[in-house]
Amino acid sequence: MKKITTLLGSFTILLTSGLVNAQTFTNGAGVTDVDGNVYTSVIYENNQEWLVQNLKTTKYSNGESITNFTSPSNWTTATTGGWGFPDNNSINNDPYGKLYNGIAVQDSRNLCPTDWHVPSQTEWSSLIIELGGIDLAGGKMKVSGIDFWLAPNTGATNSVGFSAYPAGGFDDLGNHEQLTTDAFWWSSTEYQAGFSWFFGLGNSHTGIGSNANGNKAGFSVRCMKNTSGAGMNEDSGLNQIQVYPNPTDDQIQVSFKNNALGSNFVIMDQIGKEVIKGGIYSESMTINLEKLTQGVYFFGVENQNLVKIIKK
């Protein structure tokens, strides 16, 4: 069986100064899904409102059913959305919720309740920054103790109210793995056709990582409320920074509408690892990306938001 893994790395405080210190949250109004499942929610200081429980619905938000997968072949041959219980046991619906394939996540009928959505990769990244960065956020998100998490459950405090439980996931062969040791959540962002980004954390570290996986795998889903201007959306920062061409082959031209002279910039990869950094000495500058591999990166200036860059 192919082990599902999370990727951990360092995170530069340079980019997130002024953004990573928030540790408080308030209770949101929650929501009830189309199946009648009731969820509570928390609102973070970046104005993102997240459900506290993993999704449990068997229907899209329009009431149409999602197929229940009960065998490995259901997962491996799927061409439509599906869900399964962790370890194929209905007793695990509480507290772990259900696991959904990436096809269901990408379906336009929306897995989440009305006015809620599966968070994008950028929205996940905004949450992680808000909770202290990839090296620390995972510990703050996990429920404490070893009733559900396998020991040692390193650094688990649930101090940010996220209440992460280790539901594991279905791999691309339809086998369920890592119940009690790992938690994985889909993002709505596709890596390429048939693949999507996901985020995960484990019992032996305090970090949270990101990777891409085929859409036939099965992971948990957390929903985020539709809120105009909340967090760090796909266009965040464009009113301060212009990056072009984007997507790009080898270099980008960056222009700053606000006074950024004397500040520092950084380019990060998907897991928050710094790949390029430097100072800003003019209102327009060219940055060479020839040494970077194809993929998605984030450009940011201290005390401003991030801009997503796609390297072709």
PDB file of C-alpha atoms in Angstrom:
ATOM      1  CA  MET A   1       0.000   0.000   0.000  1.00  0.00           C
ATOM      2  CA  LYS A   2       1.142   3.513  -0.759  1.00  0.00           C
ATOM      3  CA  LYS A   3       1.542   5.463   2.466  1.00  0.00           C
ATOM      4  CA  ILE A   4      -0.058   8.881   2.445  1.00  0.00           C
ATOM      5  CA  THR A   5       2.440  11.425   3.690  1.00  0.00           C
ATOM      6  CA  THR A   6       2.553  15.045   4.746  1.00  0.00           C
ATOM      7  CA  LEU A   7       5.423  17.332   3.817  1.00  0.00           C
ATOM      8  CA  LEU A   8       6.927  19.563   6.475  1.00  0.00           C
ATOM      9  CA  GLY A   9       9.334  22.450   6.046  1.00  0.00           C
ATOM     10  CA  SER A  10      10.529  25.736   7.473  1.00  0.00           C
ATOM     11  CA  PHE A  11       8.436  28.895   7.308  1.00  0.00           C
ATOM     12  CA  THR A  12       9.883  32.359   7.098  1.00  0.00           C
ATOM     13  CA  ILE A  13       8.679  34.845   9.705  1.00  0.00           C
ATOM     14  CA  LEU A  14       9.812  37.609   7.359  1.00  0.00           C
ATOM     15  CA  LEU A  15       6.727  37.263   5.193  1.00  0.00           C
ATOM     16  CA  THR A  16       4.254  36.766   7.979  1.00  0.00           C
ATOM     17  CA  SER A  17       5.372  39.325  10.535  1.00  0.00           C
ATOM     18  CA  GLY A  18       2.228  40.941  11.852  1.00  0.00           C
ATOM     19  CA  LEU A  19       0.133  37.943  10.735  1.00  0.00           C
ATOM     20  CA  VAL A  20       1.322  34.925  12.740  1.00  0.00           C
ATOM     21  CA  ASN A  21       0.754  36.091  16.300  1.00  0.00           C
ATOM     22  CA  ALA A  22      -3.020  35.745  16.446  1.00  0.00           C
ATOM     23  CA  GLN A  23      -4.082  32.936  18.774  1.00  0.00           C
ATOM     24  CA  THR A  24      -7.635  33.944  19.597  1.00  0.00           C
ATOM     25  CA  PHE A  25     -10.942  32.995  18.046  1.00  0.00           C
ATOM     26  CA  THR A  26     -14.613  33.562  18.642  1.00  0.00           C
ATOM     27  CA  ASN A  27     -17.512  31.179  18.267  1.00  0.00           C
ATOM     28  CA  GLY A  28     -19.413  31.374  15.001  1.00  0.00           C
ATOM     29  CA  ALA A  29     -23.063  30.587  14.319  1.00  0.00           C
ATOM     30  CA  GLY A  30     -22.340  27.169  12.795  1.00  0.00           C
ATOM     31  CA  VAL A  31     -24.599  25.548  10.219  1.00  0.00           C
ATOM     32  CA  THR A  32     -26.808  22.515   9.545  1.00  0.00           C
ATOM     33  CA  ASP A  33     -26.195  20.553   6.343  1.00  0.00           C
ATOM     34  CA  VAL A  34     -28.777  19.099   3.967  1.00  0.00           C
ATOM     35  CA  ASP A  35     -28.714  15.777   5.876  1.00  0.00           C
ATOM     36  CA  GLY A  36     -29.500  17.509   9.176  1.00  0.00           C
ATOM     37  CA  ASN A  37     -25.981  17.222  10.617  1.00  0.00           C
ATOM     38  CA  VAL A  38     -25.295  20.132  12.964  1.00  0.00           C
ATOM     39  CA  TYR A  39     -21.866  21.800  12.987  1.00  0.00           C
ATOM     40  CA  THR A  40     -20.339  24.446  15.218  1.00  0.00           C
ATOM     41  CA  SER A  41     -17.802  26.967  13.916  1.00  0.00           C
ATOM     42  CA  VAL A  42     -15.016  29.303  14.970  1.00  0.00           C
ATOM     43  CA  ILE A  43     -13.982  32.673  13.548  1.00  0.00           C
ATOM     44  CA  TYR A  44     -10.298  33.581  13.497  1.00  0.00           C
ATOM     45  CA  GLU A  45      -8.770  37.040  13.562  1.00  0.00           C
ATOM     46  CA  ASN A  46      -8.250  36.957   9.777  1.00  0.00           C
ATOM     47  CA  ASN A  47     -12.093  36.791   9.536  1.00  0.00           C
ATOM     48  CA  GLN A  48     -12.161  33.219   8.225  1.00  0.00           C
ATOM     49  CA  GLU A  49     -14.973  31.135   9.728  1.00  0.00           C
ATOM     50  CA  TRP A  50     -14.305  27.376   9.773  1.00  0.00           C
ATOM     51  CA  LEU A  51     -16.421  24.435  10.866  1.00  0.00           C
ATOM     52  CA  VAL A  52     -15.113  22.681  13.965  1.00  0.00           C
ATOM     53  CA  GLN A  53     -16.173  19.221  12.707  1.00  0.00           C
ATOM     54  CA  ASN A  54     -15.257  17.267   9.585  1.00  0.00           C
ATOM     55  CA  LEU A  55     -18.012  17.056   7.002  1.00  0.00           C
ATOM     56  CA  LYS A  56     -20.552  14.217   7.409  1.00  0.00           C
ATOM     57  CA  THR A  57     -23.029  14.797   4.595  1.00  0.00           C
ATOM     58  CA  THR A  58     -24.164  12.128   2.114  1.00  0.00           C
ATOM     59  CA  LYS A  59     -25.538  14.745  -0.286  1.00  0.00           C
ATOM     60  CA  TYR A  60     -24.352  17.743  -2.234  1.00  0.00           C
ATOM     61  CA  SER A  61     -25.783  21.088  -1.152  1.00  0.00           C
ATOM     62  CA  ASN A  62     -28.541  20.795  -3.783  1.00  0.00           C
ATOM     63  CA  GLY A  63     -29.803  17.574  -2.163  1.00  0.00           C
ATOM     64  CA  GLU A  64     -28.462  15.141  -4.784  1.00  0.00           C
ATOM     65  CA  SER A  65     -26.881  11.998  -3.325  1.00  0.00           C
ATOM     66  CA  ILE A  66     -23.159  11.197  -3.208  1.00  0.00           C
ATOM     67  CA  THR A  67     -22.335   7.510  -3.724  1.00  0.00           C
ATOM     68  CA  ASN A  68     -21.328   5.508  -0.655  1.00  0.00           C
ATOM     69  CA  PHE A  69     -18.104   3.580  -1.341  1.00  0.00           C
ATOM     70  CA  THR A  70     -17.781   0.338   0.622  1.00  0.00           C
ATOM     71  CA  SER A  71     -14.959  -1.514  -1.171  1.00  0.00           C
ATOM     72  CA  PRO A  72     -11.514  -0.669  -2.600  1.00  0.00           C
ATOM     73  CA  SER A  73     -12.781  -1.124  -6.148  1.00  0.00           C
ATOM     74  CA  ASN A  74     -15.347   1.642  -5.607  1.00  0.00           C
ATOM     75  CA  TRP A  75     -12.501   4.089  -5.026  1.00  0.00           C
ATOM     76  CA  THR A  76     -10.161   2.904  -7.769  1.00  0.00           C
ATOM     77  CA  THR A  77     -12.785   2.812 -10.548  1.00  0.00           C
ATOM     78  CA  ALA A  78     -14.701   5.946  -9.541  1.00  0.00           C
ATOM     79  CA  THR A  79     -15.619   8.506 -12.156  1.00  0.00           C
ATOM     80  CA  THR A  80     -18.062  10.382  -9.907  1.00  0.00           C
ATOM     81  CA  GLY A  81     -18.028  11.669  -6.350  1.00  0.00           C
ATOM     82  CA  GLY A  82     -18.073   9.226  -3.465  1.00  0.00           C
ATOM     83  CA  TRP A  83     -17.662   8.923   0.285  1.00  0.00           C
ATOM     84  CA  GLY A  84     -16.770   6.264   2.832  1.00  0.00           C
ATOM     85  CA  PHE A  85     -16.510   5.824   6.576  1.00  0.00           C
ATOM     86  CA  PRO A  86     -12.992   5.800   8.021  1.00  0.00           C
ATOM     87  CA  ASP A  87     -11.858   2.172   8.157  1.00  0.00           C
ATOM     88  CA  ASN A  88     -15.201   1.327   6.459  1.00  0.00           C
ATOM     89  CA  ASN A  89     -16.930   1.366   9.850  1.00  0.00           C
ATOM     90  CA  SER A  90     -19.960   3.579  10.508  1.00  0.00           C
ATOM     91  CA  ILE A  91     -19.002   3.891  14.179  1.00  0.00           C
ATOM     92  CA  ASN A  92     -16.213   6.194  13.012  1.00  0.00           C
ATOM     93  CA  ASN A  93     -18.645   8.788  11.675  1.00  0.00           C
ATOM     94  CA  ASP A  94     -18.376  10.422  15.100  1.00  0.00           C
ATOM     95  CA  PRO A  95     -15.980  12.100  15.720  1.00  0.00           C
ATOM     96  CA  TYR A  96     -14.044  11.575  12.469  1.00  0.00           C
ATOM     97  CA  GLY A  97     -16.711  12.401   9.897  1.00  0.00           C
ATOM     98  CA  LYS A  98     -16.733  10.895   6.407  1.00  0.00           C
ATOM     99  CA  LEU A  99     -13.969  10.697   3.796  1.00  0.00           C
ATOM    100  CA  TYR A 100     -14.630  11.990   0.265  1.00  0.00           C
ATOM    101  CA  ASN A 101     -12.820  11.486  -2.989  1.00  0.00           C
ATOM    102  CA  GLY A 102     -11.395  14.500  -4.791  1.00  0.00           C
ATOM    103  CA  ILE A 103     -13.975  14.086  -7.542  1.00  0.00           C
ATOM    104  CA  ALA A 104     -16.701  15.007  -5.057  1.00  0.00           C
ATOM    105  CA  VAL A 105     -14.663  17.989  -3.886  1.00  0.00           C
ATOM    106  CA  GLN A 106     -14.358  19.270  -7.455  1.00  0.00           C
ATOM    107  CA  ASP A 107     -18.060  18.758  -8.225  1.00  0.00           C
ATOM    108  CA  SER A 108     -19.877  22.030  -8.933  1.00  0.00           C
ATOM    109  CA  ARG A 109     -22.844  20.923  -6.807  1.00  0.00           C
ATOM    110  CA  ASN A 110     -20.746  21.776  -3.716  1.00  0.00           C
ATOM    111  CA  LEU A 111     -20.054  19.326  -0.891  1.00  0.00           C
ATOM    112  CA  CYS A 112     -20.437  21.963   1.793  1.00  0.00           C
ATOM    113  CA  PRO A 113     -23.678  23.479   3.095  1.00  0.00           C
ATOM    114  CA  THR A 114     -25.132  26.465   1.240  1.00  0.00           C
ATOM    115  CA  ASP A 115     -23.018  29.595   1.795  1.00  0.00           C
ATOM    116  CA  TRP A 116     -20.023  27.422   2.731  1.00  0.00           C
ATOM    117  CA  HIS A 117     -17.298  25.934   0.541  1.00  0.00           C
ATOM    118  CA  VAL A 118     -14.280  23.612   0.495  1.00  0.00           C
ATOM    119  CA  PRO A 119     -11.350  25.989   1.185  1.00  0.00           C
ATOM    120  CA  SER A 120      -8.827  26.651  -1.545  1.00  0.00           C
ATOM    121  CA  GLN A 121      -5.139  25.987  -1.106  1.00  0.00           C
ATOM    122  CA  THR A 122      -4.614  29.707  -0.567  1.00  0.00           C
ATOM    123  CA  GLU A 123      -7.309  29.871   2.116  1.00  0.00           C
ATOM    124  CA  TRP A 124      -5.698  26.921   3.892  1.00  0.00           C
ATOM    125  CA  SER A 125      -2.359  28.727   3.692  1.00  0.00           C
ATOM    126  CA  SER A 126      -3.927  31.850   5.186  1.00  0.00           C
ATOM    127  CA  LEU A 127      -5.262  29.818   8.111  1.00  0.00           C
ATOM    128  CA  ILE A 128      -1.868  28.214   8.708  1.00  0.00           C
ATOM    129  CA  ILE A 129      -0.180  31.617   8.706  1.00  0.00           C
ATOM    130  CA  GLU A 130      -2.840  32.886  11.115  1.00  0.00           C
ATOM    131  CA  LEU A 131      -2.145  29.971  13.468  1.00  0.00           C
ATOM    132  CA  GLY A 132       1.609  30.488  13.589  1.00  0.00           C
ATOM    133  CA  GLY A 133       3.054  28.873  10.454  1.00  0.00           C
ATOM    134  CA  ILE A 134       3.539  25.316   9.259  1.00  0.00           C
ATOM    135  CA  ASP A 135       5.939  24.308  12.034  1.00  0.00           C
ATOM    136  CA  LEU A 136       3.502  25.095  14.863  1.00  0.00           C
ATOM    137  CA  ALA A 137      -0.069  25.224  13.556  1.00  0.00           C
ATOM    138  CA  GLY A 138      -0.635  21.455  13.580  1.00  0.00           C
ATOM    139  CA  GLY A 139      -0.114  21.079  17.314  1.00  0.00           C
ATOM    140  CA  LYS A 140      -2.529  23.903  17.997  1.00  0.00           C
ATOM    141  CA  MET A 141      -5.148  22.288  15.747  1.00  0.00           C
ATOM    142  CA  LYS A 142      -5.097  18.737  17.177  1.00  0.00           C
ATOM    143  CA  VAL A 143      -7.354  17.610  20.016  1.00  0.00           C
ATOM    144  CA  SER A 144      -5.181  16.814  23.011  1.00  0.00           C
ATOM    145  CA  GLY A 145      -4.605  13.464  24.695  1.00  0.00           C
ATOM    146  CA  ILE A 146      -4.387   9.932  23.286  1.00  0.00           C
ATOM    147  CA  ASP A 147      -8.038   8.864  23.354  1.00  0.00           C
ATOM    148  CA  PHE A 148      -8.173   9.287  19.571  1.00  0.00           C
ATOM    149  CA  TRP A 149      -4.634  10.212  18.537  1.00  0.00           C
ATOM    150  CA  LEU A 150      -1.974   7.549  18.900  1.00  0.00           C
ATOM    151  CA  ALA A 151       0.790   8.534  21.341  1.00  0.00           C
ATOM    152  CA  PRO A 152       2.768  10.724  21.534  1.00  0.00           C
ATOM    153  CA  ASN A 153       0.378  13.239  19.877  1.00  0.00           C
ATOM    154  CA  THR A 154       3.202  15.755  19.990  1.00  0.00           C
ATOM    155  CA  GLY A 155       2.334  19.302  20.975  1.00  0.00           C
ATOM    156  CA  ALA A 156      -1.457  18.793  20.778  1.00  0.00           C
ATOM    157  CA  THR A 157      -3.365  21.553  22.571  1.00  0.00           C
ATOM    158  CA  ASN A 158      -6.364  22.449  20.368  1.00  0.00           C
ATOM    159  CA  SER A 159      -5.678  25.991  21.553  1.00  0.00           C
ATOM    160  CA  VAL A 160      -7.183  27.427  18.352  1.00  0.00           C
ATOM    161  CA  GLY A 161     -10.434  25.456  18.538  1.00  0.00           C
ATOM    162  CA  PHE A 162      -9.946  23.564  15.266  1.00  0.00           C
ATOM    163  CA  SER A 163     -10.470  20.128  16.900  1.00  0.00           C
ATOM    164  CA  ALA A 164      -8.520  17.955  14.460  1.00  0.00           C
ATOM    165  CA  TYR A 165      -9.126  14.194  14.740  1.00  0.00           C
ATOM    166  CA  PRO A 166      -6.976  11.542  12.979  1.00  0.00           C
ATOM    167  CA  ALA A 167      -9.377  10.071  10.423  1.00  0.00           C
ATOM    168  CA  GLY A 168      -6.602   8.839   8.109  1.00  0.00           C
ATOM    169  CA  GLY A 169      -7.503   8.422   4.464  1.00  0.00           C
ATOM    170  CA  PHE A 170      -8.155   6.096   1.533  1.00  0.00           C
ATOM    171  CA  ASP A 171      -5.124   5.749  -0.730  1.00  0.00           C
ATOM    172  CA  ASP A 172      -5.281   5.480  -4.523  1.00  0.00           C
ATOM    173  CA  LEU A 173      -5.770   1.706  -4.220  1.00  0.00           C
ATOM    174  CA  GLY A 174      -8.877   2.153  -2.089  1.00  0.00           C
ATOM    175  CA  ASN A 175      -7.214   1.005   1.144  1.00  0.00           C
ATOM    176  CA  HIS A 176      -7.857   2.915   4.349  1.00  0.00           C
ATOM    177  CA  GLU A 177      -4.711   3.903   6.234  1.00  0.00           C
ATOM    178  CA  GLN A 178      -3.429   5.868   9.183  1.00  0.00           C
ATOM    179  CA  LEU A 179      -6.516   6.002  11.407  1.00  0.00           C
ATOM    180  CA  THR A 180      -5.361   7.432  14.794  1.00  0.00           C
ATOM    181  CA  THR A 181      -2.034   8.737  13.404  1.00  0.00           C
ATOM    182  CA  ASP A 182      -2.849  11.283  10.664  1.00  0.00           C
ATOM    183  CA  ALA A 183      -5.478  13.766   9.535  1.00  0.00           C
ATOM    184  CA  PHE A 184      -5.848  14.828   5.898  1.00  0.00           C
ATOM    185  CA  TRP A 185      -8.140  17.447   4.347  1.00  0.00           C
ATOM    186  CA  TRP A 186      -8.758  18.239   0.697  1.00  0.00           C
ATOM    187  CA  SER A 187      -8.434  21.736  -0.669  1.00  0.00           C
ATOM    188  CA  SER A 188     -10.520  22.790  -3.663  1.00  0.00           C
ATOM    189  CA  THR A 189      -7.398  23.696  -5.650  1.00  0.00           C
ATOM    190  CA  GLU A 190      -6.365  21.361  -8.459  1.00  0.00           C
ATOM    191  CA  TYR A 191      -2.682  20.618  -8.987  1.00  0.00           C
ATOM    192  CA  GLN A 192      -3.395  19.374 -12.500  1.00  0.00           C
ATOM    193  CA  ALA A 193      -6.228  17.461 -14.130  1.00  0.00           C
ATOM    194  CA  GLY A 194      -7.233  14.620 -11.818  1.00  0.00           C
ATOM    195  CA  PHE A 195      -5.071  15.778  -8.905  1.00  0.00           C
ATOM    196  CA  SER A 196      -5.772  18.191  -6.044  1.00  0.00           C
ATOM    197  CA  TRP A 197      -3.841  19.695  -3.163  1.00  0.00           C
ATOM    198  CA  PHE A 198      -4.464  18.470   0.363  1.00  0.00           C
ATOM    199  CA  PHE A 199      -3.186  19.338   3.840  1.00  0.00           C
ATOM    200  CA  GLY A 200      -2.242  16.963   6.626  1.00  0.00           C
ATOM    201  CA  LEU A 201      -0.836  16.623  10.119  1.00  0.00           C
ATOM    202  CA  GLY A 202       0.314  13.704  12.263  1.00  0.00           C
ATOM    203  CA  ASN A 203       0.677  12.363  15.783  1.00  0.00           C
ATOM    204  CA  SER A 204       4.460  12.745  16.036  1.00  0.00           C
ATOM    205  CA  HIS A 205       4.985  16.408  15.155  1.00  0.00           C
ATOM    206  CA  THR A 206       3.498  19.879  15.567  1.00  0.00           C
ATOM    207  CA  GLY A 207       3.642  20.851  11.900  1.00  0.00           C
ATOM    208  CA  ILE A 208       1.156  20.776   9.058  1.00  0.00           C
ATOM    209  CA  GLY A 209       2.136  19.986   5.476  1.00  0.00           C
ATOM    210  CA  SER A 210       0.738  20.039   1.967  1.00  0.00           C
ATOM    211  CA  ASN A 211       0.978  17.734  -1.030  1.00  0.00           C
ATOM    212  CA  ALA A 212      -0.979  16.786  -4.154  1.00  0.00           C
ATOM    213  CA  ASN A 213      -2.843  13.515  -4.609  1.00  0.00           C
ATOM    214  CA  GLY A 214      -5.015  11.864  -7.212  1.00  0.00           C
ATOM    215  CA  ASN A 215      -8.701  12.648  -6.918  1.00  0.00           C
ATOM    216  CA  LYS A 216      -9.600   8.985  -6.419  1.00  0.00           C
ATOM    217  CA  ALA A 217      -8.141   9.082  -2.900  1.00  0.00           C
ATOM    218  CA  GLY A 218     -10.395   9.780   0.078  1.00  0.00           C
ATOM    219  CA  PHE A 219      -9.723  12.495   2.657  1.00  0.00           C
ATOM    220  CA  SER A 220     -11.680  14.520   5.200  1.00  0.00           C
ATOM    221  CA  VAL A 221     -13.295  17.843   4.301  1.00  0.00           C
ATOM    222  CA  ARG A 222     -13.558  20.985   6.410  1.00  0.00           C
ATOM    223  CA  CYS A 223     -15.826  23.756   5.217  1.00  0.00           C
ATOM    224  CA  MET A 224     -15.241  27.495   5.346  1.00  0.00           C
ATOM    225  CA  LYS A 225     -17.949  30.142   5.243  1.00  0.00           C
ATOM    226  CA  ASN A 226     -18.276  32.326   2.152  1.00  0.00           C
ATOM    227  CA  THR A 227     -17.091  35.714   3.360  1.00  0.00           C
ATOM    228  CA  SER A 228     -16.175  38.570   1.067  1.00  0.00           C
ATOM    229  CA  GLY A 229     -12.618  39.689   1.664  1.00  0.00           C
ATOM    230  CA  ALA A 230     -11.889  37.153   4.410  1.00  0.00           C
ATOM    231  CA  GLY A 231      -8.428  35.782   4.832  1.00  0.00           C
ATOM    232  CA  MET A 232      -6.122  35.439   1.868  1.00  0.00           C
ATOM    233  CA  ASN A 233      -8.116  34.642  -1.249  1.00  0.00           C
ATOM    234  CA  GLU A 234      -6.756  33.992  -4.719  1.00  0.00           C
ATOM    235  CA  ASP A 235      -6.616  37.698  -5.587  1.00  0.00           C
ATOM    236  CA  SER A 236      -5.326  38.870  -2.235  1.00  0.00           C
ATOM    237  CA  GLY A 237      -2.668  41.541  -2.382  1.00  0.00           C
ATOM    238  CA  LEU A 238      -3.277  42.542  -5.982  1.00  0.00           C
ATOM    239  CA  ASN A 239      -4.244  46.045  -4.930  1.00  0.00           C
ATOM    240  CA  GLN A 240      -0.732  46.487  -3.519  1.00  0.00           C
ATOM    241  CA  ILE A 241       1.325  44.251  -5.834  1.00  0.00           C
ATOM    242  CA  GLN A 242       1.182  43.494  -9.562  1.00  0.00           C
ATOM    243  CA  VAL A 243       2.986  40.391 -10.832  1.00  0.00           C
ATOM    244  CA  TYR A 244       3.238  39.641 -14.563  1.00  0.00           C
ATOM    245  CA  PRO A 245       3.382  37.610 -16.706  1.00  0.00           C
ATOM    246  CA  ASN A 246       1.528  35.123 -14.539  1.00  0.00           C
ATOM    247  CA  PRO A 247       1.692  32.197 -15.335  1.00  0.00           C
ATOM    248  CA  THR A 248       5.318  32.614 -16.364  1.00  0.00           C
ATOM    249  CA  ASP A 249       8.127  30.563 -17.888  1.00  0.00           C
ATOM    250  CA  ASP A 250      11.289  32.110 -16.504  1.00  0.00           C
ATOM    251  CA  GLN A 251      10.856  35.520 -14.878  1.00  0.00           C
ATOM    252  CA  ILE A 252       8.312  37.893 -13.374  1.00  0.00           C
ATOM    253  CA  GLN A 253       8.028  41.650 -13.364  1.00  0.00           C
ATOM    254  CA  VAL A 254       6.787  43.009 -10.036  1.00  0.00           C
ATOM    255  CA  SER A 255       5.366  46.494  -9.549  1.00  0.00           C
ATOM    256  CA  PHE A 256       4.359  47.972  -6.202  1.00  0.00           C
ATOM    257  CA  LYS A 257       1.453  50.415  -6.054  1.00  0.00           C
ATOM    258  CA  ASN A 258       2.102  51.276  -2.417  1.00  0.00           C
ATOM    259  CA  ASN A 259       5.464  52.382  -1.090  1.00  0.00           C
ATOM    260  CA  ALA A 260       7.382  49.159  -0.509  1.00  0.00           C
ATOM    261  CA  LEU A 261      10.873  50.614  -0.814  1.00  0.00           C
ATOM    262  CA  GLY A 262      13.123  49.343   1.932  1.00  0.00           C
ATOM    263  CA  SER A 263      10.937  46.314   2.582  1.00  0.00           C
ATOM    264  CA  ASN A 264      11.867  42.697   1.904  1.00  0.00           C
ATOM    265  CA  PHE A 265      10.164  40.215  -0.400  1.00  0.00           C
ATOM    266  CA  VAL A 266      10.072  36.433  -0.309  1.00  0.00           C
ATOM    267  CA  ILE A 267       8.886  33.686  -2.665  1.00  0.00           C
ATOM    268  CA  MET A 268       7.682  30.483  -1.017  1.00  0.00           C
ATOM    269  CA  ASP A 269       6.748  27.071  -2.330  1.00  0.00           C
ATOM    270  CA  GLN A 270       3.551  25.172  -1.487  1.00  0.00           C
ATOM    271  CA  ILE A 271       4.727  24.065   1.957  1.00  0.00           C
ATOM    272  CA  GLY A 272       5.925  27.487   3.021  1.00  0.00           C
ATOM    273  CA  LYS A 273       9.615  26.915   2.265  1.00  0.00           C
ATOM    274  CA  GLU A 274      11.490  30.052   1.242  1.00  0.00           C
ATOM    275  CA  VAL A 275      12.987  29.636  -2.239  1.00  0.00           C
ATOM    276  CA  ILE A 276      13.914  33.227  -3.152  1.00  0.00           C
ATOM    277  CA  LYS A 277      14.239  36.354  -1.011  1.00  0.00           C
ATOM    278  CA  GLY A 278      15.614  39.850  -1.387  1.00  0.00           C
ATOM    279  CA  GLY A 279      15.202  43.555  -0.802  1.00  0.00           C
ATOM    280  CA  ILE A 280      12.983  46.018  -2.669  1.00  0.00           C
ATOM    281  CA  TYR A 281      14.981  48.940  -3.988  1.00  0.00           C
ATOM    282  CA  SER A 282      12.692  50.280  -6.742  1.00  0.00           C
ATOM    283  CA  GLU A 283       8.973  50.504  -7.538  1.00  0.00           C
ATOM    284  CA  SER A 284       9.379  47.907 -10.307  1.00  0.00           C
ATOM    285  CA  MET A 285      11.752  44.953 -10.436  1.00  0.00           C
ATOM    286  CA  THR A 286      12.443  41.776 -12.407  1.00  0.00           C
ATOM    287  CA  ILE A 287      12.939  38.454 -10.600  1.00  0.00           C
ATOM    288  CA  ASN A 288      14.470  35.449 -12.358  1.00  0.00           C
ATOM    289  CA  LEU A 289      12.647  32.145 -11.731  1.00  0.00           C
ATOM    290  CA  GLU A 290      14.648  29.909 -14.082  1.00  0.00           C
ATOM    291  CA  LYS A 291      15.944  27.729 -11.239  1.00  0.00           C
ATOM    292  CA  LEU A 292      12.449  26.966  -9.928  1.00  0.00           C
ATOM    293  CA  THR A 293      10.608  23.841 -11.044  1.00  0.00           C
ATOM    294  CA  GLN A 294       7.116  23.977 -12.541  1.00  0.00           C
ATOM    295  CA  GLY A 295       4.435  24.617  -9.950  1.00  0.00           C
ATOM    296  CA  VAL A 296       2.651  27.181  -7.779  1.00  0.00           C
ATOM    297  CA  TYR A 297       4.534  29.642  -5.578  1.00  0.00           C
ATOM    298  CA  PHE A 298       3.602  32.593  -3.387  1.00  0.00           C
ATOM    299  CA  PHE A 299       5.165  36.061  -3.581  1.00  0.00           C
ATOM    300  CA  GLY A 300       4.853  38.349  -0.613  1.00  0.00           C
ATOM    301  CA  VAL A 301       6.115  41.526   0.993  1.00  0.00           C
ATOM    302  CA  GLU A 302       6.377  41.873   4.749  1.00  0.00           C
ATOM    303  CA  ASN A 303       3.212  43.366   6.237  1.00  0.00           C
ATOM    304  CA  GLN A 304       1.289  42.747   2.996  1.00  0.00           C
ATOM    305  CA  ASN A 305      -0.629  39.784   1.617  1.00  0.00           C
ATOM    306  CA  LEU A 306       0.494  37.043  -0.760  1.00  0.00           C
ATOM    307  CA  VAL A 307       0.169  36.796  -4.519  1.00  0.00           C
ATOM    308  CA  LYS A 308       0.050  33.351  -6.118  1.00  0.00           C
ATOM    309  CA  ILE A 309       2.523  32.723  -8.966  1.00  0.00           C
ATOM    310  CA  ILE A 310       2.215  29.849 -11.441  1.00  0.00           C
ATOM    311  CA  LYS A 311       5.522  28.673 -12.989  1.00  0.00           C
ATOM    312  CA  LYS A 312       4.883  26.906 -16.309  1.00  0.00           C
TER     313      LYS A 312
END
